[in-house]
XYZ file of C-alpha atoms in Angstrom:
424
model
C 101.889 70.536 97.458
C 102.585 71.644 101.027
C 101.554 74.960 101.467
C 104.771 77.518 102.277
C 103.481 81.040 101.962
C 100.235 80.359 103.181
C 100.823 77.850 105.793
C 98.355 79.813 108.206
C 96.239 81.388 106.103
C 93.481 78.399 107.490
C 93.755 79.824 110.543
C 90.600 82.037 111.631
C 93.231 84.587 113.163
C 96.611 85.320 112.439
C 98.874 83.942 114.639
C 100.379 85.749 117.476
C 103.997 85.000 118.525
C 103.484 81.528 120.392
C 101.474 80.246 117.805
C 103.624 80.859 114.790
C 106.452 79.481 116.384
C 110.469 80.081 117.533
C 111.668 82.095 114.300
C 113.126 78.441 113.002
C 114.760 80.313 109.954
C 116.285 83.043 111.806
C 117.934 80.829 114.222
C 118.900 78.711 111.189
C 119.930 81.621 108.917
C 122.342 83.148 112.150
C 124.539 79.926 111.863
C 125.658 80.189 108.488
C 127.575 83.437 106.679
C 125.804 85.918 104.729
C 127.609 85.166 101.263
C 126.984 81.552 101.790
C 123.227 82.534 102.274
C 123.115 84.521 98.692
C 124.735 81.356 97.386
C 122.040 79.579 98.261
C 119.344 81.449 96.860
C 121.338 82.602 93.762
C 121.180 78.572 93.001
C 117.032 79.515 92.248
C 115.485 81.506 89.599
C 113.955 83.322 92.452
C 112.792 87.073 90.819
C 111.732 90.130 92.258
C 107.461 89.026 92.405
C 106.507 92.888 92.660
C 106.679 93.075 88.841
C 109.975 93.499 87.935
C 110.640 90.371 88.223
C 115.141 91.129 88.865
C 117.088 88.155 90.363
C 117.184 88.056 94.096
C 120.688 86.977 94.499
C 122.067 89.529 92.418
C 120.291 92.521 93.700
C 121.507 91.555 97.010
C 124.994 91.203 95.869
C 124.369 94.827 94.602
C 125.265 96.834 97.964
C 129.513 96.914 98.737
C 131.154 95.725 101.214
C 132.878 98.783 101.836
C 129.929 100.855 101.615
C 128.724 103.710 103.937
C 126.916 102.870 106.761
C 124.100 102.178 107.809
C 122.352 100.211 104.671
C 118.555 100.413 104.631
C 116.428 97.562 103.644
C 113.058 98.651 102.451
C 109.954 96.366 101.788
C 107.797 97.440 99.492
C 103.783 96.565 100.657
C 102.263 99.541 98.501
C 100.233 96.953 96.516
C 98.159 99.350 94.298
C 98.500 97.663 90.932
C 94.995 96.983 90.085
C 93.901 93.090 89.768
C 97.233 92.307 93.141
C 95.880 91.554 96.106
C 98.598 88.822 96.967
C 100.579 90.830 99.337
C 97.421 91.429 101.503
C 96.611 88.196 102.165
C 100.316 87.903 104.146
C 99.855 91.162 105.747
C 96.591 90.275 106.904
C 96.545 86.481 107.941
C 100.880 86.172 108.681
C 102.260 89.348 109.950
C 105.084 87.139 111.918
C 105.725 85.544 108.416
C 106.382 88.816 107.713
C 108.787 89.901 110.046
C 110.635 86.613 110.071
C 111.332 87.250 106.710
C 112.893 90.331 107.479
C 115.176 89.485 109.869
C 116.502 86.752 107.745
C 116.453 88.613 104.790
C 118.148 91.898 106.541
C 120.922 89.359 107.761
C 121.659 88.430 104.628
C 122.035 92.018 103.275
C 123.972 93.497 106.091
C 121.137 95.825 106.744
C 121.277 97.984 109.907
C 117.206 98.892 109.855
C 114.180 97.372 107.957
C 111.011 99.840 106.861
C 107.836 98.459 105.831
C 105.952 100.886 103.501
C 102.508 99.852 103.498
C 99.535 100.482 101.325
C 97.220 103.537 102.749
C 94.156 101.160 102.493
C 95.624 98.108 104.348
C 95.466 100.356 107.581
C 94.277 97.805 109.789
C 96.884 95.030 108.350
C 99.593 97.788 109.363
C 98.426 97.349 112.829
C 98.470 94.001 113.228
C 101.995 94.320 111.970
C 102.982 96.369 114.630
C 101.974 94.350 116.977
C 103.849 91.366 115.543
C 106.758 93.383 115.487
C 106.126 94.365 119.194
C 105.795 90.838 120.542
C 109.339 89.993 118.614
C 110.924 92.760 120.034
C 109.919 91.732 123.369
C 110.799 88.108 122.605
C 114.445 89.531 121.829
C 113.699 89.168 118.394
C 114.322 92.403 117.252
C 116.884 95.167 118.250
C 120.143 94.526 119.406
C 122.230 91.710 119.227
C 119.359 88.987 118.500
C 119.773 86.320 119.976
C 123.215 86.525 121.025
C 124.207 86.654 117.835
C 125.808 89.987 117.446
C 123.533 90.444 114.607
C 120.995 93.782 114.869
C 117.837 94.966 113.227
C 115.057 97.420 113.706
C 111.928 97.224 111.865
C 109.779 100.050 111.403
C 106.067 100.261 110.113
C 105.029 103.158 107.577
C 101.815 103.559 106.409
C 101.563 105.133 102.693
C 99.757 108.401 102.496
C 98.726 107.138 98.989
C 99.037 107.237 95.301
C 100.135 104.292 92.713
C 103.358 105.843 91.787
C 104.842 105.072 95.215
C 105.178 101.798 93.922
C 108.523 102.489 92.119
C 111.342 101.931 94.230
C 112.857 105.109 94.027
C 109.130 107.503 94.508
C 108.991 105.150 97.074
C 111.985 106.643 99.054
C 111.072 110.291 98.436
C 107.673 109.204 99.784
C 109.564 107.498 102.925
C 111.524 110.592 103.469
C 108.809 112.646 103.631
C 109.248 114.505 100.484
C 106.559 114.288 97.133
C 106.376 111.104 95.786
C 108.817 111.256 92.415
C 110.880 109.087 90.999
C 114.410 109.800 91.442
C 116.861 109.886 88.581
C 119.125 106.535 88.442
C 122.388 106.517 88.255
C 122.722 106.655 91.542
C 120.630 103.480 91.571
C 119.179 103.120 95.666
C 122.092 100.008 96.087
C 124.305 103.009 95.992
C 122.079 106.197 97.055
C 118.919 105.201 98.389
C 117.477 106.340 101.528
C 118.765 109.339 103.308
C 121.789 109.310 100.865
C 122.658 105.665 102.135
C 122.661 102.154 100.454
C 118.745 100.761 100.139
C 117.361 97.653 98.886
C 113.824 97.624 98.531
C 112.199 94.601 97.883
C 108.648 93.422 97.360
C 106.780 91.471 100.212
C 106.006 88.231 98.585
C 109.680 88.268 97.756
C 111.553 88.458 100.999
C 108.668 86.219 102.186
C 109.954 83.340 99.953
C 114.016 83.377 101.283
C 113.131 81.406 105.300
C 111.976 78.566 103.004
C 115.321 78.531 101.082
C 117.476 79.034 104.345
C 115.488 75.942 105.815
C 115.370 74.053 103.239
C 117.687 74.772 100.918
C 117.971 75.295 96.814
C 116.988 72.212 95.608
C 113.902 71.873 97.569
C 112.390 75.344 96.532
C 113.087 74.224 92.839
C 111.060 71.392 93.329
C 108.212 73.480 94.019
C 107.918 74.824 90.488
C 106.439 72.703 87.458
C 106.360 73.777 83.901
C 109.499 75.438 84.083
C 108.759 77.303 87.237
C 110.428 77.343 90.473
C 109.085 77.712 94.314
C 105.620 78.597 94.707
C 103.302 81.637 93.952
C 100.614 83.807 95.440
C 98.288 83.647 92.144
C 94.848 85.391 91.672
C 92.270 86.013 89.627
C 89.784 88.660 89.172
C 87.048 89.742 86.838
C 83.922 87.519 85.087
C 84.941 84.554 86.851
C 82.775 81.960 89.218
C 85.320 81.990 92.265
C 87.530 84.617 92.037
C 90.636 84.788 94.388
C 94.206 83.976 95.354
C 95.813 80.673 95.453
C 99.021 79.584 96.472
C 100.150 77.444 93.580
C 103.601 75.550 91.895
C 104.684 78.229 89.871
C 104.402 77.541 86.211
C 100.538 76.813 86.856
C 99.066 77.091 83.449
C 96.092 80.081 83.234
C 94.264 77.343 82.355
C 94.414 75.975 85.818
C 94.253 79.216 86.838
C 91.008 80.583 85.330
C 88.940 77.385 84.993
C 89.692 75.165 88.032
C 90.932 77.485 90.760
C 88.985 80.556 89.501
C 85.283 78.423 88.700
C 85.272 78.998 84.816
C 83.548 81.759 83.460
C 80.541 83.004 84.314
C 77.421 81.292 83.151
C 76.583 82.212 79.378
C 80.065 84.339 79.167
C 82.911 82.936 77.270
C 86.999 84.570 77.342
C 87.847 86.853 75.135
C 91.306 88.013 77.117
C 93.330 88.311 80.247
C 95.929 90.774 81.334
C 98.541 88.180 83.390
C 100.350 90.159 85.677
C 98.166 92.735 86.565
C 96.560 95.896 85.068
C 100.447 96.526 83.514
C 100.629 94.227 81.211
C 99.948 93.264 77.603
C 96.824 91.268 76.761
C 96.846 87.838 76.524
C 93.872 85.128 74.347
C 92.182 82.055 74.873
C 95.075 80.493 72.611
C 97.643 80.908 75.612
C 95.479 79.461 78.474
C 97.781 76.850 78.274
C 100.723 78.608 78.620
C 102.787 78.288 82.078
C 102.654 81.670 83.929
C 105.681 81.967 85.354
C 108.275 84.652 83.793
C 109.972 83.212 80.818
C 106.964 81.639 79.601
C 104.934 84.885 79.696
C 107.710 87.159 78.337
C 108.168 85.067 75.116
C 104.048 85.744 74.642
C 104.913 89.408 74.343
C 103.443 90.227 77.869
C 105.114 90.305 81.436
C 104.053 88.318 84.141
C 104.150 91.125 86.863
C 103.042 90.211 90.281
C 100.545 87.696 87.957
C 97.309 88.995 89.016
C 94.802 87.978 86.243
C 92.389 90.057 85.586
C 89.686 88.178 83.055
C 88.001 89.746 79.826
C 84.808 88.286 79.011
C 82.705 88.548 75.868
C 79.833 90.642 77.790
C 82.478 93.445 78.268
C 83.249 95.793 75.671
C 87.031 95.765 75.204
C 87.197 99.501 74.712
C 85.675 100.452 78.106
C 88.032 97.849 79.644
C 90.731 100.287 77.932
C 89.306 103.534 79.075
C 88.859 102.266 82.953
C 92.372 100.598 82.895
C 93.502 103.971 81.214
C 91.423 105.778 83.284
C 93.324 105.093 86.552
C 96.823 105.517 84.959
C 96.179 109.090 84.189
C 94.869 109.530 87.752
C 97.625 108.009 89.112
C 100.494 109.599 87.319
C 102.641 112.165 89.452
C 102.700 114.721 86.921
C 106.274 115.226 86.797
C 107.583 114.392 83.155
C 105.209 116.139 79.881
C 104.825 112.666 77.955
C 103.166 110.897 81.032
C 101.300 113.951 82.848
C 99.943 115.429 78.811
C 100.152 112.532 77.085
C 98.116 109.685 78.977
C 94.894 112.540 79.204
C 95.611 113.071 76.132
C 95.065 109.638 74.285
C 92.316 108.942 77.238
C 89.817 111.822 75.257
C 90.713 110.012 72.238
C 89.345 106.740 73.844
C 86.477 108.364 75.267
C 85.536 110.193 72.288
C 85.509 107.060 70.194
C 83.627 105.157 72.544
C 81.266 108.297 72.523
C 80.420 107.871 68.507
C 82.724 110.417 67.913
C 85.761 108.912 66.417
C 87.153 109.536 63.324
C 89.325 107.512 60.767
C 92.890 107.022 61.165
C 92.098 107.708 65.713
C 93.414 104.236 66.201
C 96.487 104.819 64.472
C 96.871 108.011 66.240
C 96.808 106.791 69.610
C 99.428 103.862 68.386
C 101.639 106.818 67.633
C 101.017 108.240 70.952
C 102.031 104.730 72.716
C 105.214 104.766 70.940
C 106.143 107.997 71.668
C 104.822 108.209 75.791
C 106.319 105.348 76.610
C 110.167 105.218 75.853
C 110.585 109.327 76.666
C 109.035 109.450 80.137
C 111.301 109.540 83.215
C 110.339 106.837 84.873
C 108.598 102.691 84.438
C 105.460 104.066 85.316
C 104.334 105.457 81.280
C 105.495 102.384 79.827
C 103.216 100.204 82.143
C 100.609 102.574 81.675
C 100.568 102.306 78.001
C 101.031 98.301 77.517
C 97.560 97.540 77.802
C 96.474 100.520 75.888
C 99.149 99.174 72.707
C 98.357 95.819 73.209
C 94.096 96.795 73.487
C 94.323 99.097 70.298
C 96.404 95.864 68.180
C 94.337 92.621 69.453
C 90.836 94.523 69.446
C 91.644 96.614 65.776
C 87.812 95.245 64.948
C 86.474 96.364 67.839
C 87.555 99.591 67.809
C 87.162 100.431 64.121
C 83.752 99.282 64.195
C 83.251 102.206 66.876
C 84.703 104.841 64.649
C 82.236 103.123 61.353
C 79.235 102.561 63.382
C 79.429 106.106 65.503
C 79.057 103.987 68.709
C 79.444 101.257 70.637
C 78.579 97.570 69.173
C 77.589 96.540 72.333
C 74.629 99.050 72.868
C 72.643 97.451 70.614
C 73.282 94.090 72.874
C 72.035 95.948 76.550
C 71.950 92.900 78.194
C 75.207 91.725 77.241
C 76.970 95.069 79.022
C 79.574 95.103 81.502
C 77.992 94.292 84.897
């Protein structure tokens, strides 16, 4: 497979305007209509890859025609799910990939200006942004009338002041307007009343980064990318126990199999795999009997799980499953923004019950309990955060019922008796 995303990635620096090239898709995108653009890519399964996972084509169908100018596009880089680290590597070794994408992308949306919302942490990847988006604005890239076309764009760089909740779309734009980072209530969804009152799509990086390939090419050749099922290609990673963990850009519909024991190394030595989460730390556990499953959406969802932004993060046998739970739960009740009672009370809330078991404390009938709690957090909080939150936690407390109940019987934790077999 020819590398797409990460054509330069081999490069020991990203590449600066001459050596990424003349904006090939841009120029090829301005020759062609709009509509006859989202034709194109509504002819591919491409999906939102921030998690979501909503088809491309008809969230950019979303905005009408006769809407109130101007229309925001929005690109969502806050990549703080834990176990994703697959919109970094484009920020970091591609920014002109980057803004490429943009342009095309905010052509084919009727966009009037482009932000960037970038992850706090990737402070020095903002930069180098900036200064791709510098040299294209010099180059005429950027601004008015590019290229002759009549076609204009701005692009601005924000960097995030912080916090995980930022990564919902609409938290996002109170966060971009300078306001505290809460979701917004939806109806109005941001096609409709996004930023500063006006139409906004936000999109995730990966995502707009996979439509120049499409323009260029066309449908049938970013189908032919996929195997298994899948279509295009993916930023994949891996993280946890693992020999060689990374990111690889791979057909999608690679089978964690590939995944985990060719790309990743195989376990470490002496450790065997007791579970992965597939999409990130978001998602519901997956065993060693689906290793050979395709991880692309469709597969994943009908395993009970979502494939997310398909960050694997590996569970090993040296690891006790319940303080896997209470660090992945751990960051979710950091992370929460406080603003509804079943997400701000309820995620501490089930976390003491965690800790407590895992402390020898637990009592008969906790594990039940906190079930109760999942069902009830989840489907009466405002926003997607809760119900991400608690997936791992439901799907922890049902495929490691053993585990946990022999906490509560033996007043500890089995692995204490084991030292050398703790989490490293």
């Amino acid at each position: 497979m020819e590398p797409v995303l990460s054509r330069h990635f081999h490069l020991p620096e990203p590449p600066d305007l001459k050596a990424y090239g003349d904006y090939r898709a841009l120029r090829a995108a301005l020759e062609q209509k709009p509509a006859d653009l989202i034709d194109q890519i509504g002819q591919t399964a491409l999906r939102g890859y921030g998690g979501a996972g909503f088809p491309l084509a008809r969230k950019w169908s979303a905005v009408a025609a006769d809407a109130p100018r101007p229309h925001y596009m929005v690109i969502n880089l806050d990549e703080t799910e834990p176990g994703s680290f697959k919109d970094r590597q484009l920020l970091y070794r591609d920014p002109h990939q980057i803004v490429e994408a943009i342009l095309v992308s905010g052509y084919i949306q009727g966009a009037d200006r482009a932000f960037v919302f970038v992850r706090g942490e990737y402070a020095e990847g903002a930069e180098g942004l900036q200064r791709a988006v510098d040299e294209a604005r010099e180059a005429g890239l950027i601004g008015k009338n590019v290229l002759g076309s009549g076609y204009s764009l701005d692009i601005d760089v924000h960097l995030s002041a912080g916090r995980y909740i930022c990564g919902e779309e609409t938290a996002l734009l109170n966060a971009l307007e300078g306001r505290r980072a809460n979701p917004r209530s939806k109806p109005p969804f941001p096609f409709q009343k996004g930023l500063w009152g006006k139409p906004t799509l936000v999109n995730n990086l990966e995502t707009v980064c996979q439509v120049p390939g499409i323009v260029l090419n066309g449908p049938d050749w970013f189908k032919a990318q996929g195997i298994n099922g899948g279509e295009g290609t993916k930023l994949y990673s891996v993280c946890g126990p693992v020999k060689n963990p990374g990111f690889w850009e791979l057909p999608m519909g690679t089978t964690a199999r590939e995944l985990i024991y060719e790309h990743a190394g195989g376990m470490l030595d002496g450790r065997e795999l007791t579970a992965f989460l597939p999409g990130g730390a978001s998602t519901a556990f997956l065993l060693p009997e689906h290793v050979d499953a395709p991880m692309h959406f469709e597969s994943v969802a009908k395993l009970r799980s979502r494939f997310g932004t398909c960050g694997i993060i590996v569970l090993d046998d040296a690891t006790c499953p319940l303080d896997f739970l209470i660090a992945i739960n751990k960051f979710f009740v950091r992370e929460s923004c406080g603003f509804c009672t079943p997400c701000r009370d309820g995620l501490p809330y089930a976390h003491s019950i965690l800790e407590r078991i895992e402390a020898g404390q637990g009592k008969p009938g906790d594990r039940e309990h906190l079930l109760e709690l999942c069902g009830k957090i989840a489907p009466n909080s405002f926003c997607a955060f809760a119900p991400g939150a608690v997936m791992p936690m439901e799907s922890g407390l049902n495929v490691f019922a053993d585990v946990i109940e022999a906490h509560i019987e033996q007043g500890g934790c089995p692995w204490q008796h084991e030292p050398a077999r703790r989490a490293v």
